[in-house]
mmCIF file of C-alpha atoms in Angstrom:
data_model
loop_
_atom_site.group_PDB
_atom_site.id
_atom_site.type_symbol
_atom_site.label_atom_id
_atom_site.label_comp_id
_atom_site.label_asym_id
_atom_site.label_seq_id
_atom_site.Cartn_x
_atom_site.Cartn_y
_atom_site.Cartn_z
ATOM 1 C CA MET A 64 -16.770 21.539 -29.620
ATOM 2 C CA PRO A 65 -14.997 21.549 -26.243
ATOM 3 C CA ASN A 66 -13.234 18.391 -25.105
ATOM 4 C CA THR A 67 -14.909 16.574 -22.179
ATOM 5 C CA LEU A 68 -12.143 14.003 -21.542
ATOM 6 C CA LYS A 69 -9.429 15.329 -19.257
ATOM 7 C CA ILE A 70 -6.512 14.176 -17.163
ATOM 8 C CA ASN A 71 -5.153 15.947 -14.133
ATOM 9 C CA SER A 72 -1.835 17.177 -15.544
ATOM 10 C CA ILE A 73 0.378 17.425 -18.635
ATOM 11 C CA LEU A 74 4.055 18.358 -18.781
ATOM 12 C CA TYR A 75 4.962 20.115 -22.060
ATOM 13 C CA VAL A 76 8.686 20.504 -22.822
ATOM 14 C CA GLU A 77 9.611 22.730 -25.783
ATOM 15 C CA ASP A 78 12.557 25.097 -26.263
ATOM 16 C CA GLU A 79 10.973 27.209 -29.033
ATOM 17 C CA LYS A 80 8.862 29.781 -27.172
ATOM 18 C CA ASN A 81 6.460 30.598 -30.011
ATOM 19 C CA ILE A 82 5.584 26.906 -30.500
ATOM 20 C CA GLN A 83 5.320 26.415 -26.727
ATOM 21 C CA GLU A 84 2.919 29.334 -26.328
ATOM 22 C CA GLU A 85 0.744 28.307 -29.284
ATOM 23 C CA LEU A 86 0.453 24.633 -28.372
ATOM 24 C CA SER A 87 -0.125 25.429 -24.673
ATOM 25 C CA LYS A 88 -3.549 26.890 -25.515
ATOM 26 C CA PHE A 89 -4.469 23.634 -27.235
ATOM 27 C CA LEU A 90 -3.143 21.374 -24.455
ATOM 28 C CA LYS A 91 -5.071 23.208 -21.716
ATOM 29 C CA MET A 92 -8.276 21.686 -23.141
ATOM 30 C CA PHE A 93 -7.082 18.232 -22.071
ATOM 31 C CA CYS A 94 -5.884 18.809 -18.513
ATOM 32 C CA ASN A 95 -6.531 20.629 -15.273
ATOM 33 C CA ASN A 96 -2.861 21.557 -14.826
ATOM 34 C CA LEU A 97 -0.313 22.301 -17.545
ATOM 35 C CA TYR A 98 3.392 22.545 -16.633
ATOM 36 C CA LEU A 99 5.824 24.148 -19.097
ATOM 37 C CA ALA A 100 9.578 23.561 -19.442
ATOM 38 C CA ASP A 101 12.156 24.950 -21.882
ATOM 39 C CA ASP A 102 14.544 21.962 -21.868
ATOM 40 C CA GLY A 103 15.023 18.442 -20.539
ATOM 41 C CA VAL A 104 16.629 19.560 -17.276
ATOM 42 C CA GLN A 105 13.625 21.745 -16.403
ATOM 43 C CA GLY A 106 11.259 19.033 -17.629
ATOM 44 C CA LEU A 107 12.834 16.363 -15.417
ATOM 45 C CA SER A 108 12.703 18.691 -12.412
ATOM 46 C CA LEU A 109 9.000 19.433 -12.997
ATOM 47 C CA TYR A 110 8.254 15.731 -13.452
ATOM 48 C CA LYS A 111 9.861 14.888 -10.109
ATOM 49 C CA LYS A 112 7.904 17.692 -8.439
ATOM 50 C CA TYR A 113 4.428 17.168 -9.938
ATOM 51 C CA ASN A 114 4.395 13.594 -11.357
ATOM 52 C CA PRO A 115 2.194 14.574 -14.358
ATOM 53 C CA ASP A 116 -0.022 12.042 -16.133
ATOM 54 C CA LEU A 117 1.377 12.774 -19.606
ATOM 55 C CA ILE A 118 4.654 14.165 -20.965
ATOM 56 C CA ILE A 119 4.728 15.836 -24.378
ATOM 57 C CA SER A 120 8.243 16.791 -25.371
ATOM 58 C CA ASP A 121 10.418 18.021 -28.188
ATOM 59 C CA ILE A 122 13.563 15.947 -28.797
ATOM 60 C CA LYS A 123 16.317 18.331 -29.862
ATOM 61 C CA MET A 124 16.771 20.797 -26.962
ATOM 62 C CA PRO A 125 19.679 22.447 -25.110
ATOM 63 C CA PHE A 126 21.160 21.106 -21.824
ATOM 64 C CA MET A 127 19.258 17.787 -22.023
ATOM 65 C CA ASN A 128 17.408 16.422 -25.047
ATOM 66 C CA GLY A 129 13.970 14.827 -24.894
ATOM 67 C CA ILE A 130 15.275 11.278 -25.302
ATOM 68 C CA ASP A 131 17.655 11.535 -22.323
ATOM 69 C CA MET A 132 14.935 13.175 -20.243
ATOM 70 C CA ALA A 133 12.503 10.378 -21.152
ATOM 71 C CA TYR A 134 15.027 7.694 -20.107
ATOM 72 C CA LYS A 135 15.411 9.349 -16.690
ATOM 73 C CA ILE A 136 11.626 9.665 -16.304
ATOM 74 C CA ARG A 137 11.199 5.988 -17.156
ATOM 75 C CA GLU A 138 13.714 5.144 -14.417
ATOM 76 C CA ILE A 139 11.311 6.852 -12.003
ATOM 77 C CA ASN A 140 8.117 5.500 -13.575
ATOM 78 C CA GLU A 141 8.440 2.846 -16.269
ATOM 79 C CA ALA A 142 4.745 3.278 -17.166
ATOM 80 C CA ALA A 143 4.959 7.058 -17.794
ATOM 81 C CA SER A 144 3.005 8.190 -20.879
ATOM 82 C CA ILE A 145 5.243 10.077 -23.342
ATOM 83 C CA ILE A 146 4.619 11.733 -26.732
ATOM 84 C CA PHE A 147 7.458 13.221 -28.785
ATOM 85 C CA THR A 148 6.903 16.204 -31.085
ATOM 86 C CA THR A 149 9.918 17.078 -33.241
ATOM 87 C CA ALA A 150 11.215 18.306 -36.579
ATOM 88 C CA PHE A 151 14.229 16.075 -36.076
ATOM 89 C CA SER A 152 14.123 12.920 -38.229
ATOM 90 C CA ASP A 153 17.451 11.210 -37.517
ATOM 91 C CA SER A 154 16.955 7.414 -37.564
ATOM 92 C CA ASP A 155 19.029 7.039 -34.391
ATOM 93 C CA PHE A 156 16.504 9.160 -32.473
ATOM 94 C CA PHE A 157 13.643 7.134 -33.937
ATOM 95 C CA GLN A 158 15.340 3.941 -32.775
ATOM 96 C CA LYS A 159 15.754 5.292 -29.244
ATOM 97 C CA ALA A 160 12.119 6.392 -29.207
ATOM 98 C CA ILE A 161 11.098 2.857 -30.225
ATOM 99 C CA GLU A 162 13.259 1.389 -27.438
ATOM 100 C CA LEU A 163 11.505 3.678 -24.961
ATOM 101 C CA GLN A 164 8.127 2.409 -26.243
ATOM 102 C CA VAL A 165 6.706 5.919 -26.230
ATOM 103 C CA ASP A 166 2.993 6.474 -26.771
ATOM 104 C CA GLY A 167 3.348 8.704 -29.824
ATOM 105 C CA TYR A 168 5.757 10.429 -32.197
ATOM 106 C CA ILE A 169 4.579 13.458 -34.201
ATOM 107 C CA ILE A 170 6.681 15.281 -36.795
ATOM 108 C CA LYS A 171 6.539 19.089 -36.846
ATOM 109 C CA PRO A 172 4.629 21.053 -38.007
ATOM 110 C CA ILE A 173 2.242 19.371 -35.592
ATOM 111 C CA ASP A 174 -1.025 17.975 -36.872
ATOM 112 C CA LEU A 175 -3.413 18.963 -34.054
ATOM 113 C CA GLY A 176 -5.950 16.341 -35.069
ATOM 114 C CA LEU A 177 -3.333 13.595 -34.800
ATOM 115 C CA LEU A 178 -2.093 14.948 -31.464
ATOM 116 C CA GLU A 179 -5.658 15.117 -30.123
ATOM 117 C CA ASN A 180 -6.299 11.483 -31.052
ATOM 118 C CA LYS A 181 -3.119 10.344 -29.292
ATOM 119 C CA ILE A 182 -3.924 12.363 -26.160
ATOM 120 C CA LEU A 183 -7.515 11.058 -26.019
ATOM 121 C CA ASN A 184 -6.300 7.461 -26.434
ATOM 122 C CA ILE A 185 -3.906 7.939 -23.520
ATOM 123 C CA ILE A 186 -6.663 9.487 -21.376
ATOM 124 C CA LYS A 187 -9.000 6.553 -22.170
ATOM 125 C CA ASN A 188 -6.278 3.972 -21.444
ATOM 126 C CA ASN A 189 -5.387 5.700 -18.175
ATOM 127 C CA GLN A 190 -9.041 5.648 -17.144
ATOM 128 C CA ILE A 191 -9.240 1.920 -17.933
ATOM 129 C CA LYS A 192 -6.155 1.323 -15.756
ATOM 130 C CA ILE A 193 -7.662 3.378 -12.920
ATOM 131 C CA ASP A 194 -10.943 1.441 -13.150
ATOM 132 C CA LEU A 195 -9.074 -1.886 -13.097
ATOM 133 C CA GLU A 196 -7.029 -0.798 -10.087
ATOM 134 C CA LYS A 197 -10.217 0.218 -8.258
ATOM 135 C CA LYS A 198 -11.790 -3.170 -9.018
ATOM 136 C CA GLU A 199 -8.660 -4.956 -7.805
ATOM 137 C CA GLN A 200 -8.669 -2.959 -4.570
ATOM 138 C CA MET A 201 -12.360 -3.799 -4.084
ATOM 139 C CA LEU A 202 -11.576 -7.490 -4.572
ATOM 140 C CA ILE A 203 -8.709 -7.242 -2.093
ATOM 141 C CA GLN A 204 -11.028 -5.640 0.449
ATOM 142 C CA GLN A 205 -13.682 -8.267 -0.289
ATOM 143 C CA SER A 206 -11.141 -11.016 0.338
ATOM 144 C CA LYS A 207 -10.004 -9.331 3.545
ATOM 145 C CA LEU A 208 -13.585 -9.100 4.824
ATOM 146 C CA ALA A 209 -14.082 -12.796 4.018
ATOM 147 C CA SER A 210 -10.948 -13.588 6.029
ATOM 148 C CA MET A 211 -12.199 -11.629 9.028
ATOM 149 C CA GLY A 212 -14.823 -14.240 9.879
ATOM 150 C CA GLU A 213 -12.157 -16.934 10.031
ATOM 151 C CA MET A 214 -9.844 -14.626 11.980
ATOM 152 C CA ILE A 215 -12.564 -13.942 14.564
ATOM 153 C CA GLY A 216 -13.067 -17.701 14.847
ATOM 154 C CA ASN A 217 -9.340 -18.054 15.469
ATOM 155 C CA ILE A 218 -9.543 -15.439 18.225
ATOM 156 C CA SER A 219 -12.287 -17.371 20.002
ATOM 157 C CA HIS A 220 -10.278 -20.633 19.775
ATOM 158 C CA GLN A 221 -7.080 -19.013 21.027
ATOM 159 C CA TRP A 222 -8.860 -17.312 23.934
ATOM 160 C CA LYS A 223 -10.673 -20.394 25.282
ATOM 161 C CA GLN A 224 -7.684 -21.904 27.113
ATOM 162 C CA PRO A 225 -6.337 -18.720 28.800
ATOM 163 C CA LEU A 226 -9.864 -17.614 29.745
ATOM 164 C CA SER A 227 -10.463 -21.028 31.292
ATOM 165 C CA VAL A 228 -7.219 -20.735 33.301
ATOM 166 C CA ILE A 229 -8.157 -17.227 34.503
ATOM 167 C CA SER A 230 -11.653 -18.352 35.462
ATOM 168 C CA THR A 231 -10.336 -21.383 37.366
ATOM 169 C CA HIS A 232 -7.791 -19.330 39.325
ATOM 170 C CA ALA A 233 -10.376 -16.647 40.146
ATOM 171 C CA SER A 234 -12.821 -19.306 41.421
ATOM 172 C CA ASN A 235 -10.126 -20.967 43.559
ATOM 173 C CA ILE A 236 -9.059 -17.620 45.067
ATOM 174 C CA LYS A 237 -12.677 -16.841 45.916
ATOM 175 C CA PHE A 238 -13.185 -20.332 47.406
ATOM 176 C CA ASP A 239 -10.012 -20.148 49.525
ATOM 177 C CA HIS A 240 -11.010 -16.675 50.724
ATOM 178 C CA GLU A 241 -14.428 -17.932 51.817
ATOM 179 C CA LEU A 242 -12.752 -20.793 53.723
ATOM 180 C CA GLU A 243 -10.206 -18.352 55.186
ATOM 181 C CA GLN A 244 -7.394 -20.439 53.678
ATOM 182 C CA LEU A 245 -5.979 -17.709 51.419
ATOM 183 C CA ASP A 246 -2.291 -17.416 52.344
ATOM 184 C CA LYS A 247 0.414 -15.564 50.372
ATOM 185 C CA ASP A 248 1.374 -18.547 48.197
ATOM 186 C CA ASN A 249 -2.237 -19.389 47.463
ATOM 187 C CA LEU A 250 -2.707 -15.820 46.280
ATOM 188 C CA MET A 251 0.533 -14.886 44.448
ATOM 189 C CA ASN A 252 0.995 -18.055 42.356
ATOM 190 C CA PRO A 253 -2.428 -17.882 40.678
ATOM 191 C CA ILE A 254 -2.177 -14.096 40.300
ATOM 192 C CA ASN A 255 1.164 -14.459 38.459
ATOM 193 C CA ASP A 256 -0.390 -17.094 36.225
ATOM 194 C CA ILE A 257 -3.404 -14.838 35.561
ATOM 195 C CA LEU A 258 -1.081 -11.976 34.606
ATOM 196 C CA ASN A 259 0.791 -14.261 32.165
ATOM 197 C CA GLN A 260 -2.497 -15.320 30.563
ATOM 198 C CA VAL A 261 -3.610 -11.675 30.264
ATOM 199 C CA GLN A 262 -0.333 -10.832 28.511
ATOM 200 C CA TYR A 263 -0.948 -13.687 26.070
ATOM 201 C CA LEU A 264 -4.471 -12.404 25.372
ATOM 202 C CA SER A 265 -3.126 -8.894 24.842
ATOM 203 C CA LYS A 266 -0.483 -10.155 22.399
ATOM 204 C CA THR A 267 -3.099 -12.123 20.494
ATOM 205 C CA ILE A 268 -5.449 -9.183 20.097
ATOM 206 C CA ASP A 269 -2.527 -6.956 19.019
ATOM 207 C CA ASN A 270 -1.722 -9.412 16.214
ATOM 208 C CA PHE A 271 -5.314 -9.439 15.002
ATOM 209 C CA ARG A 272 -5.584 -5.647 15.294
ATOM 210 C CA VAL A 273 -2.636 -5.316 12.885
ATOM 211 C CA PHE A 274 -4.463 -7.551 10.400
ATOM 212 C CA PHE A 275 -7.525 -5.274 10.479
ATOM 213 C CA LYS A 276 -5.559 -2.036 10.023
ATOM 214 C CA PRO A 277 -6.019 -0.010 6.811
ATOM 215 C CA TYR A 278 -3.398 -0.242 4.086
ATOM 216 C CA ASN A 279 -0.687 2.134 2.861
ATOM 217 C CA THR A 280 1.669 1.866 5.820
ATOM 218 C CA THR A 281 4.998 1.329 4.031
ATOM 219 C CA SER A 282 7.771 0.750 6.527
ATOM 220 C CA THR A 283 10.816 -1.349 7.358
ATOM 221 C CA PHE A 284 9.883 -4.460 9.339
ATOM 222 C CA ASN A 285 11.660 -7.519 10.710
ATOM 223 C CA ILE A 286 10.786 -10.687 8.781
ATOM 224 C CA LYS A 287 11.138 -13.027 11.786
ATOM 225 C CA LYS A 288 8.749 -10.997 13.985
ATOM 226 C CA PHE A 289 6.383 -10.496 11.068
ATOM 227 C CA LEU A 290 6.169 -14.201 10.166
ATOM 228 C CA ASP A 291 5.743 -15.136 13.843
ATOM 229 C CA LYS A 292 2.629 -12.918 13.909
ATOM 230 C CA CYS A 293 1.291 -14.491 10.705
ATOM 231 C CA ILE A 294 1.711 -17.964 12.170
ATOM 232 C CA ASP A 295 -0.020 -16.866 15.407
ATOM 233 C CA LEU A 296 -3.007 -15.720 13.346
ATOM 234 C CA VAL A 297 -3.565 -19.222 11.933
ATOM 235 C CA LYS A 298 -2.289 -21.217 14.918
ATOM 236 C CA SER A 299 -5.677 -22.250 16.271
ATOM 237 C CA SER A 300 -6.938 -23.461 12.873
ATOM 238 C CA PHE A 301 -3.640 -25.336 12.356
ATOM 239 C CA ASP A 302 -3.932 -26.924 15.805
ATOM 240 C CA GLU A 303 -7.552 -27.877 15.134
ATOM 241 C CA ASN A 304 -6.439 -29.769 12.020
ATOM 242 C CA THR A 305 -3.277 -31.221 13.656
ATOM 243 C CA ILE A 306 -1.008 -29.244 11.333
ATOM 244 C CA GLU A 307 2.511 -28.508 12.527
ATOM 245 C CA ALA A 308 4.186 -25.253 11.409
ATOM 246 C CA ILE A 309 7.961 -25.615 11.082
ATOM 247 C CA GLN A 310 9.974 -22.411 10.928
ATOM 248 C CA ASP A 311 13.448 -21.694 9.622
ATOM 249 C CA ILE A 312 13.432 -17.905 9.694
ATOM 250 C CA ASP A 313 16.496 -15.645 9.822
ATOM 251 C CA TYR A 314 15.881 -13.121 12.599
ATOM 252 C CA LYS A 315 18.354 -10.613 11.062
ATOM 253 C CA ILE A 316 16.423 -9.937 7.826
ATOM 254 C CA ASP A 317 14.421 -6.727 7.394
ATOM 255 C CA SER A 318 12.074 -5.994 4.496
ATOM 256 C CA LEU A 319 10.580 -2.796 3.105
ATOM 257 C CA GLY A 320 6.881 -2.577 2.252
ATOM 258 C CA ASP A 321 3.401 -2.705 3.738
ATOM 259 C CA PRO A 322 3.356 -5.492 6.357
ATOM 260 C CA ASN A 323 -0.426 -5.328 6.623
ATOM 261 C CA GLN A 324 -0.951 -6.104 2.943
ATOM 262 C CA LEU A 325 1.716 -8.825 3.056
ATOM 263 C CA THR A 326 -0.073 -10.345 6.066
ATOM 264 C CA GLN A 327 -3.242 -10.760 4.025
ATOM 265 C CA ALA A 328 -1.296 -12.294 1.130
ATOM 266 C CA LEU A 329 0.469 -14.832 3.363
ATOM 267 C CA ILE A 330 -2.650 -15.676 5.393
ATOM 268 C CA ASN A 331 -4.359 -16.633 2.118
ATOM 269 C CA ILE A 332 -1.441 -18.946 1.270
ATOM 270 C CA LEU A 333 -1.317 -20.470 4.758
ATOM 271 C CA ASN A 334 -5.083 -21.087 4.693
ATOM 272 C CA ASN A 335 -4.706 -22.652 1.250
ATOM 273 C CA ALA A 336 -2.096 -25.039 2.705
ATOM 274 C CA LYS A 337 -4.418 -25.825 5.622
ATOM 275 C CA ASP A 338 -7.303 -26.666 3.267
ATOM 276 C CA ALA A 339 -5.050 -28.893 1.148
ATOM 277 C CA LEU A 340 -3.792 -30.752 4.232
ATOM 278 C CA LYS A 341 -7.342 -31.215 5.585
ATOM 279 C CA ASN A 342 -8.144 -33.306 2.518
ATOM 280 C CA ALA A 343 -4.784 -35.072 2.264
ATOM 281 C CA GLU A 344 -4.641 -38.795 2.988
ATOM 282 C CA ASN A 345 -1.942 -41.240 4.084
ATOM 283 C CA ILE A 346 0.390 -38.580 5.481
ATOM 284 C CA HIS A 347 2.661 -39.413 8.421
ATOM 285 C CA LYS A 348 2.419 -35.809 9.670
ATOM 286 C CA LYS A 349 0.656 -32.725 8.343
ATOM 287 C CA LEU A 350 3.379 -30.134 7.892
ATOM 288 C CA VAL A 351 3.778 -26.539 6.722
ATOM 289 C CA PHE A 352 7.295 -25.162 6.361
ATOM 290 C CA ILE A 353 7.907 -21.401 6.564
ATOM 291 C CA ILE A 354 11.415 -20.438 5.466
ATOM 292 C CA SER A 355 13.058 -17.056 4.823
ATOM 293 C CA VAL A 356 16.367 -16.329 3.132
ATOM 294 C CA LYS A 357 18.074 -13.213 1.801
ATOM 295 C CA GLU A 358 19.185 -12.702 -1.805
ATOM 296 C CA ASN A 359 21.968 -10.126 -1.599
ATOM 297 C CA ASP A 360 22.517 -9.774 -5.345
ATOM 298 C CA LYS A 361 18.911 -8.819 -6.101
ATOM 299 C CA LYS A 362 18.226 -7.104 -2.758
ATOM 300 C CA GLN A 363 15.231 -9.348 -2.086
ATOM 301 C CA VAL A 364 13.800 -11.360 0.785
ATOM 302 C CA VAL A 365 12.674 -14.847 -0.237
ATOM 303 C CA ILE A 366 9.825 -16.411 1.749
ATOM 304 C CA SER A 367 8.954 -20.044 1.079
ATOM 305 C CA ILE A 368 5.692 -21.578 2.318
ATOM 306 C CA LYS A 369 5.643 -25.297 1.603
ATOM 307 C CA ASP A 370 3.232 -28.066 2.625
ATOM 308 C CA ASN A 371 3.300 -31.837 2.274
ATOM 309 C CA ALA A 372 -0.252 -32.282 0.960
ATOM 310 C CA GLY A 373 0.841 -33.974 -2.278
ATOM 311 C CA GLY A 374 1.147 -30.970 -4.572
ATOM 312 C CA ILE A 375 -1.121 -29.262 -7.085
ATOM 313 C CA PRO A 376 -2.203 -31.258 -10.169
ATOM 314 C CA GLU A 377 0.053 -30.286 -13.079
ATOM 315 C CA ASN A 378 -2.916 -29.516 -15.344
ATOM 316 C CA ILE A 379 -4.093 -26.688 -13.050
ATOM 317 C CA ILE A 380 -0.937 -25.402 -11.335
ATOM 318 C CA LYS A 381 -0.584 -22.568 -13.870
ATOM 319 C CA LYS A 382 -4.164 -21.423 -13.170
ATOM 320 C CA VAL A 383 -4.052 -21.061 -9.379
ATOM 321 C CA PHE A 384 -3.436 -17.305 -9.461
ATOM 322 C CA GLU A 385 -6.291 -16.637 -11.883
ATOM 323 C CA PRO A 386 -9.375 -14.851 -10.445
ATOM 324 C CA TYR A 387 -12.343 -17.060 -9.527
ATOM 325 C CA PHE A 388 -10.395 -20.280 -10.185
ATOM 326 C CA THR A 389 -11.046 -22.747 -7.371
ATOM 327 C CA THR A 390 -10.972 -26.485 -6.718
ATOM 328 C CA LYS A 391 -13.002 -26.158 -3.488
ATOM 329 C CA GLY A 392 -16.442 -26.179 -5.061
ATOM 330 C CA GLU A 393 -19.056 -23.973 -3.415
ATOM 331 C CA THR A 394 -16.847 -23.358 -0.365
ATOM 332 C CA GLY A 395 -14.194 -21.518 -2.371
ATOM 333 C CA THR A 396 -14.315 -18.030 -3.875
ATOM 334 C CA GLY A 397 -11.324 -18.404 -6.189
ATOM 335 C CA LEU A 398 -10.025 -15.048 -4.955
ATOM 336 C CA GLY A 399 -7.521 -15.943 -2.213
ATOM 337 C CA LEU A 400 -4.443 -16.763 -4.299
ATOM 338 C CA TYR A 401 -5.388 -14.190 -6.938
ATOM 339 C CA ILE A 402 -5.465 -11.528 -4.214
ATOM 340 C CA SER A 403 -2.104 -12.745 -2.869
ATOM 341 C CA HIS A 404 -0.617 -12.505 -6.370
ATOM 342 C CA THR A 405 -2.041 -8.996 -6.882
ATOM 343 C CA ILE A 406 -0.801 -7.700 -3.529
ATOM 344 C CA ILE A 407 2.706 -9.114 -3.912
ATOM 345 C CA THR A 408 3.338 -8.274 -7.575
ATOM 346 C CA LYS A 409 1.544 -4.934 -7.914
ATOM 347 C CA ASN A 410 1.324 -3.380 -4.469
ATOM 348 C CA LEU A 411 4.577 -4.687 -2.964
ATOM 349 C CA LYS A 412 6.662 -4.798 -6.184
ATOM 350 C CA GLY A 413 7.606 -8.428 -5.611
ATOM 351 C CA THR A 414 7.140 -11.790 -7.312
ATOM 352 C CA ILE A 415 5.341 -15.023 -6.447
ATOM 353 C CA GLU A 416 5.420 -18.464 -8.032
ATOM 354 C CA VAL A 417 4.306 -21.939 -7.053
ATOM 355 C CA ILE A 418 6.026 -25.238 -7.825
ATOM 356 C CA ASN A 419 5.500 -28.849 -6.782
ATOM 357 C CA GLU A 420 8.453 -30.141 -4.805
ATOM 358 C CA GLU A 421 9.561 -33.504 -3.436
ATOM 359 C CA PHE A 422 11.559 -33.381 -0.211
ATOM 360 C CA GLU A 423 12.635 -35.469 2.779
ATOM 361 C CA TYR A 424 11.918 -34.627 6.404
ATOM 362 C CA GLU A 425 12.714 -36.849 9.411
ATOM 363 C CA ASN A 426 13.385 -39.821 7.122
ATOM 364 C CA HIS A 427 10.038 -39.507 5.366
ATOM 365 C CA LEU A 428 9.664 -38.566 1.699
ATOM 366 C CA TYR A 429 6.979 -35.962 0.981
ATOM 367 C CA LYS A 430 5.606 -33.975 -1.922
ATOM 368 C CA GLY A 431 3.804 -30.641 -1.755
ATOM 369 C CA ALA A 432 3.212 -27.192 -3.152
ATOM 370 C CA ASN A 433 5.892 -24.605 -2.509
ATOM 371 C CA PHE A 434 4.876 -20.942 -2.782
ATOM 372 C CA ILE A 435 7.987 -18.776 -3.281
ATOM 373 C CA ILE A 436 7.572 -15.051 -2.578
ATOM 374 C CA LYS A 437 10.257 -12.444 -3.253
ATOM 375 C CA ILE A 438 9.868 -8.928 -1.848
ATOM 376 C CA PRO A 439 12.258 -5.958 -1.546
ATOM 377 C CA LEU A 440 14.976 -6.131 1.081
ATOM 378 C CA SER A 441 15.288 -3.101 3.339
ATOM 379 C CA GLU A 442 18.225 -0.959 2.226
ATOM 380 C CA GLU A 443 19.015 -0.318 5.870
#
């Protein structure tokens, strides 16, 4: 009965040609593309070129053995699926295979039934991972769409004042013209002010346009300019709730990643701080601190977003990144911080944690939640 479960590609590495030819016929049932190599050097080269879904390899081969090849593949992709097939039974090789946490180890002569079971299990597990990734991306998009309504509200708030200034100047110019009192000063001063307001509106819409861009735009970006844009996106909602954003951002730091995805992650955290401060009582000032530092030893950028809303209750602080966990009742989705965690840890290869912290600012003692994000530093 033909196999119906398939993956896109398999890399098969075997130095004995007769075994390679015989097993190739069997492996073609499980993939759309089968790549063949005679040793570890060829296998590693084919892996780098085609990035196959599964590697099946002999161990004892000339030029580079299967174990050494597998170590180099895991340096490229630590989640690579690997099955060893070998007549070699040295305990040292078994130990290295265990350390690599390979997906299977089959002694020659190969039991095709056993190999089939291992391949099908890998195919099923890969499909589960793909389905989970699709669901996570759908949740991220869902969260982004939910944020758009608030972002559009922020646009309207931020545009009210400059539009009012432009309207006032335009009315005064028209009035002075009708009274024939429009001299050079009466014309140029308001026009210069109108041009400044238009530039502000243009900058604002550019910031929001970046937020709405599609993902997968990995690039090097300046942390100071990036965080300034994030703060601009929430400025009107911060102002509306009398929240002051205090920045201590190194303008020389560059990061590597997708700034659009990171924007969504940080906006969720900033909005979370805003919501906490809205409900906070007996606070001298409502404050959010945005700080960036560089960790040279680990080649990471550290971004700290800290509020003074009193902190997160200790009995729930470990749950805040769980999906659908919320303390906001019907107004919360429980997805914001979960999405931030997913974006930073999976998509941007970084880390995020939250701690409660006591600190002093302008002779006042405060306590609040501190979200600490670490993302890759640009190698440039």
